[in-house]
Amino acid sequence: MALHYVLSGDGPPLVLLHGNGESHEIFSGQIEAFARHFRVIAVDTRGHGNSPRGTGPFTLRRFAEDLRALFDKLGIHKADILGFSDGGNTALLFALGWPERVGKLILVGANFNPFGLKPGSLLEVTLGWLWEAVRSPFSKKARQRREMMA
């Protein structure tokens, strides 16, 4: 799956992850300033902006896996990640799955515990989590999710 992204600047990598229903353009007012100090990678997550949706489950976990693939494609061994809203949730899942690839996490409006969400959004997130748990209930990541929810 080829994600759309915008590169700007030089320096250590800083990945920008937008929220649900948005695109990298949510950061258009910040990219130039960040690019003075960082190599900014502003990503359109799966099914958002100019990135295709692809097939299979549409979950935050899948977004984190896509991000890992993008890191590999761009040769990024470790980066700081700024995530807004669901981008923050994706950043948290990425950090849980690949902690050695994360420098700093900057989380804005992340709601990793979904119980404050509106009913429709809560249902979508809960079904995604259930899908992941059923798919691999004994995996390390599934155990981590259960521990976080306890």
PDB file of C-alpha atoms in Angstrom:
ATOM      1  CA  MET A   1       0.000   0.000   0.000  1.00  0.00           C
ATOM      2  CA  ALA A   2       1.579   3.266  -1.109  1.00  0.00           C
ATOM      3  CA  LEU A   3       0.671   6.126   1.203  1.00  0.00           C
ATOM      4  CA  HIS A   4       0.753   9.694  -0.048  1.00  0.00           C
ATOM      5  CA  TYR A   5       3.094  11.967   1.875  1.00  0.00           C
ATOM      6  CA  VAL A   6       4.765  15.352   1.569  1.00  0.00           C
ATOM      7  CA  LEU A   7       8.450  15.881   2.407  1.00  0.00           C
ATOM      8  CA  SER A   8       9.903  19.198   3.490  1.00  0.00           C
ATOM      9  CA  GLY A   9      13.086  20.359   5.182  1.00  0.00           C
ATOM     10  CA  ASP A  10      16.269  18.748   6.465  1.00  0.00           C
ATOM     11  CA  GLY A  11      17.278  17.421   9.816  1.00  0.00           C
ATOM     12  CA  PRO A  12      15.954  14.668  12.040  1.00  0.00           C
ATOM     13  CA  PRO A  13      12.673  13.165  10.837  1.00  0.00           C
ATOM     14  CA  LEU A  14       9.356  14.451  12.191  1.00  0.00           C
ATOM     15  CA  VAL A  15       6.258  12.553  11.066  1.00  0.00           C
ATOM     16  CA  LEU A  16       2.919  14.380  11.097  1.00  0.00           C
ATOM     17  CA  LEU A  17      -0.263  12.291  11.419  1.00  0.00           C
ATOM     18  CA  HIS A  18      -3.672  13.897  10.910  1.00  0.00           C
ATOM     19  CA  GLY A  19      -7.014  12.981  12.457  1.00  0.00           C
ATOM     20  CA  ASN A  20      -9.979  11.045  11.095  1.00  0.00           C
ATOM     21  CA  GLY A  21     -11.475  12.483   7.921  1.00  0.00           C
ATOM     22  CA  GLU A  22      -8.562  14.871   7.377  1.00  0.00           C
ATOM     23  CA  SER A  23      -5.316  14.843   5.414  1.00  0.00           C
ATOM     24  CA  HIS A  24      -1.761  16.144   5.733  1.00  0.00           C
ATOM     25  CA  GLU A  25      -3.193  19.550   4.779  1.00  0.00           C
ATOM     26  CA  ILE A  26      -4.388  20.016   8.382  1.00  0.00           C
ATOM     27  CA  PHE A  27      -0.716  20.828   9.096  1.00  0.00           C
ATOM     28  CA  SER A  28      -0.282  23.314   6.231  1.00  0.00           C
ATOM     29  CA  GLY A  29       0.240  26.161   8.712  1.00  0.00           C
ATOM     30  CA  GLN A  30       2.965  24.298  10.613  1.00  0.00           C
ATOM     31  CA  ILE A  31       4.992  22.426   7.989  1.00  0.00           C
ATOM     32  CA  GLU A  32       7.132  25.391   6.947  1.00  0.00           C
ATOM     33  CA  ALA A  33       8.067  26.230  10.546  1.00  0.00           C
ATOM     34  CA  PHE A  34       8.845  22.594  11.412  1.00  0.00           C
ATOM     35  CA  ALA A  35      10.874  22.220   8.186  1.00  0.00           C
ATOM     36  CA  ARG A  36      13.387  24.789   9.475  1.00  0.00           C
ATOM     37  CA  HIS A  37      14.558  22.215  12.027  1.00  0.00           C
ATOM     38  CA  PHE A  38      13.289  18.814  10.828  1.00  0.00           C
ATOM     39  CA  ARG A  39      12.807  16.629   7.794  1.00  0.00           C
ATOM     40  CA  VAL A  40       9.022  16.759   7.887  1.00  0.00           C
ATOM     41  CA  ILE A  41       7.029  13.810   6.571  1.00  0.00           C
ATOM     42  CA  ALA A  42       3.333  14.769   6.461  1.00  0.00           C
ATOM     43  CA  VAL A  43       1.355  11.602   5.783  1.00  0.00           C
ATOM     44  CA  ASP A  44      -2.118  10.950   4.383  1.00  0.00           C
ATOM     45  CA  THR A  45      -3.196   7.794   6.190  1.00  0.00           C
ATOM     46  CA  ARG A  46      -5.004   4.985   4.413  1.00  0.00           C
ATOM     47  CA  GLY A  47      -8.276   6.161   2.878  1.00  0.00           C
ATOM     48  CA  HIS A  48      -7.578   9.839   3.637  1.00  0.00           C
ATOM     49  CA  GLY A  49      -6.359  12.676   1.429  1.00  0.00           C
ATOM     50  CA  ASN A  50      -4.516  11.213  -1.556  1.00  0.00           C
ATOM     51  CA  SER A  51      -3.868   7.765  -0.065  1.00  0.00           C
ATOM     52  CA  PRO A  52      -5.990   4.861  -1.314  1.00  0.00           C
ATOM     53  CA  ARG A  53      -8.144   2.929   1.150  1.00  0.00           C
ATOM     54  CA  GLY A  54      -6.994  -0.483  -0.017  1.00  0.00           C
ATOM     55  CA  THR A  55      -8.724  -3.659   1.121  1.00  0.00           C
ATOM     56  CA  GLY A  56      -9.124  -5.352   4.460  1.00  0.00           C
ATOM     57  CA  PRO A  57      -9.915  -3.894   7.866  1.00  0.00           C
ATOM     58  CA  PHE A  58      -9.853  -0.113   8.230  1.00  0.00           C
ATOM     59  CA  THR A  59      -8.366   0.182  11.720  1.00  0.00           C
ATOM     60  CA  LEU A  60      -5.915   2.313  13.646  1.00  0.00           C
ATOM     61  CA  ARG A  61      -3.724  -0.786  13.981  1.00  0.00           C
ATOM     62  CA  ARG A  62      -3.624  -1.035  10.196  1.00  0.00           C
ATOM     63  CA  PHE A  63      -2.657   2.656  10.026  1.00  0.00           C
ATOM     64  CA  ALA A  64       0.250   1.928  12.404  1.00  0.00           C
ATOM     65  CA  GLU A  65       1.368  -0.991  10.222  1.00  0.00           C
ATOM     66  CA  ASP A  66       1.186   1.271   7.159  1.00  0.00           C
ATOM     67  CA  LEU A  67       3.362   3.790   8.987  1.00  0.00           C
ATOM     68  CA  ARG A  68       5.952   1.108   9.727  1.00  0.00           C
ATOM     69  CA  ALA A  69       6.021   0.226   6.025  1.00  0.00           C
ATOM     70  CA  LEU A  70       6.481   3.911   5.157  1.00  0.00           C
ATOM     71  CA  PHE A  71       9.387   4.172   7.625  1.00  0.00           C
ATOM     72  CA  ASP A  72      10.978   1.176   5.883  1.00  0.00           C
ATOM     73  CA  LYS A  73      10.397   2.640   2.405  1.00  0.00           C
ATOM     74  CA  LEU A  74      11.943   5.992   3.367  1.00  0.00           C
ATOM     75  CA  GLY A  75      14.810   4.419   5.335  1.00  0.00           C
ATOM     76  CA  ILE A  76      13.676   6.007   8.603  1.00  0.00           C
ATOM     77  CA  HIS A  77      15.101   4.086  11.527  1.00  0.00           C
ATOM     78  CA  LYS A  78      13.723   6.386  14.218  1.00  0.00           C
ATOM     79  CA  ALA A  79      11.562   9.515  14.134  1.00  0.00           C
ATOM     80  CA  ASP A  80       9.653  11.912  16.317  1.00  0.00           C
ATOM     81  CA  ILE A  81       5.914  11.658  15.663  1.00  0.00           C
ATOM     82  CA  LEU A  82       3.296  14.362  16.077  1.00  0.00           C
ATOM     83  CA  GLY A  83      -0.217  12.919  15.979  1.00  0.00           C
ATOM     84  CA  PHE A  84      -3.460  14.872  16.072  1.00  0.00           C
ATOM     85  CA  SER A  85      -6.674  13.119  17.217  1.00  0.00           C
ATOM     86  CA  ASP A  86      -6.749   9.684  15.534  1.00  0.00           C
ATOM     87  CA  GLY A  87      -3.225  10.456  14.307  1.00  0.00           C
ATOM     88  CA  GLY A  88      -2.273  10.500  17.994  1.00  0.00           C
ATOM     89  CA  ASN A  89      -3.985   7.147  18.482  1.00  0.00           C
ATOM     90  CA  THR A  90      -2.086   5.757  15.505  1.00  0.00           C
ATOM     91  CA  ALA A  91       1.154   7.152  16.951  1.00  0.00           C
ATOM     92  CA  LEU A  92       0.444   5.416  20.272  1.00  0.00           C
ATOM     93  CA  LEU A  93      -0.152   2.086  18.546  1.00  0.00           C
ATOM     94  CA  PHE A  94       2.987   2.551  16.462  1.00  0.00           C
ATOM     95  CA  ALA A  95       4.996   3.269  19.623  1.00  0.00           C
ATOM     96  CA  LEU A  96       3.598   0.151  21.308  1.00  0.00           C
ATOM     97  CA  GLY A  97       4.448  -2.017  18.308  1.00  0.00           C
ATOM     98  CA  TRP A  98       7.829  -0.535  17.380  1.00  0.00           C
ATOM     99  CA  PRO A  99       9.130   1.456  20.372  1.00  0.00           C
ATOM    100  CA  GLU A 100      12.695   1.398  19.067  1.00  0.00           C
ATOM    101  CA  ARG A 101      11.569   3.438  16.038  1.00  0.00           C
ATOM    102  CA  VAL A 102      10.112   6.328  18.059  1.00  0.00           C
ATOM    103  CA  GLY A 103      12.058   9.270  19.433  1.00  0.00           C
ATOM    104  CA  LYS A 104       9.465  11.601  20.911  1.00  0.00           C
ATOM    105  CA  LEU A 105       5.682  11.427  20.761  1.00  0.00           C
ATOM    106  CA  ILE A 106       3.704  14.636  20.561  1.00  0.00           C
ATOM    107  CA  LEU A 107       0.026  13.801  21.003  1.00  0.00           C
ATOM    108  CA  VAL A 108      -2.715  16.369  20.491  1.00  0.00           C
ATOM    109  CA  GLY A 109      -6.317  15.425  21.232  1.00  0.00           C
ATOM    110  CA  ALA A 110      -5.635  11.688  21.206  1.00  0.00           C
ATOM    111  CA  ASN A 111      -8.352   9.619  22.853  1.00  0.00           C
ATOM    112  CA  PHE A 112      -6.818   6.187  23.071  1.00  0.00           C
ATOM    113  CA  ASN A 113      -9.554   5.141  25.471  1.00  0.00           C
ATOM    114  CA  PRO A 114     -12.622   5.412  23.191  1.00  0.00           C
ATOM    115  CA  PHE A 115     -15.341   5.698  25.810  1.00  0.00           C
ATOM    116  CA  GLY A 116     -15.634   9.466  25.406  1.00  0.00           C
ATOM    117  CA  LEU A 117     -16.430   9.154  21.699  1.00  0.00           C
ATOM    118  CA  LYS A 118     -19.797   9.724  20.065  1.00  0.00           C
ATOM    119  CA  PRO A 119     -21.780   6.464  19.692  1.00  0.00           C
ATOM    120  CA  GLY A 120     -21.116   5.998  15.941  1.00  0.00           C
ATOM    121  CA  SER A 121     -17.379   6.552  16.327  1.00  0.00           C
ATOM    122  CA  LEU A 122     -17.266   4.375  19.439  1.00  0.00           C
ATOM    123  CA  LEU A 123     -18.912   1.547  17.523  1.00  0.00           C
ATOM    124  CA  GLU A 124     -16.402   1.819  14.645  1.00  0.00           C
ATOM    125  CA  VAL A 125     -13.390   1.846  16.979  1.00  0.00           C
ATOM    126  CA  THR A 126     -14.768  -0.969  19.146  1.00  0.00           C
ATOM    127  CA  LEU A 127     -15.482  -3.168  16.117  1.00  0.00           C
ATOM    128  CA  GLY A 128     -11.952  -2.542  14.845  1.00  0.00           C
ATOM    129  CA  TRP A 129     -10.467  -3.542  18.189  1.00  0.00           C
ATOM    130  CA  LEU A 130     -12.690  -6.625  18.366  1.00  0.00           C
ATOM    131  CA  TRP A 131     -11.631  -7.618  14.850  1.00  0.00           C
ATOM    132  CA  GLU A 132      -7.977  -7.418  15.874  1.00  0.00           C
ATOM    133  CA  ALA A 133      -8.616  -9.351  19.102  1.00  0.00           C
ATOM    134  CA  VAL A 134     -10.511 -12.140  17.304  1.00  0.00           C
ATOM    135  CA  ARG A 135      -7.918 -12.285  14.549  1.00  0.00           C
ATOM    136  CA  SER A 136      -5.039 -12.802  16.957  1.00  0.00           C
ATOM    137  CA  PRO A 137      -6.296 -13.081  20.571  1.00  0.00           C
ATOM    138  CA  PHE A 138      -3.050 -14.483  21.910  1.00  0.00           C
ATOM    139  CA  SER A 139      -0.631 -12.112  20.223  1.00  0.00           C
ATOM    140  CA  LYS A 140       1.564  -9.794  22.245  1.00  0.00           C
ATOM    141  CA  LYS A 141      -0.248  -6.747  20.853  1.00  0.00           C
ATOM    142  CA  ALA A 142      -3.679  -8.174  21.750  1.00  0.00           C
ATOM    143  CA  ARG A 143      -2.482  -8.780  25.324  1.00  0.00           C
ATOM    144  CA  GLN A 144      -1.177  -5.199  25.496  1.00  0.00           C
ATOM    145  CA  ARG A 145      -4.537  -3.832  24.335  1.00  0.00           C
ATOM    146  CA  ARG A 146      -6.403  -5.902  26.940  1.00  0.00           C
ATOM    147  CA  GLU A 147      -4.033  -4.713  29.673  1.00  0.00           C
ATOM    148  CA  MET A 148      -4.513  -1.068  28.616  1.00  0.00           C
ATOM    149  CA  MET A 149      -8.287  -1.431  28.734  1.00  0.00           C
ATOM    150  CA  ALA A 150      -8.278  -3.118  32.176  1.00  0.00           C
TER     151      ALA A 150
END
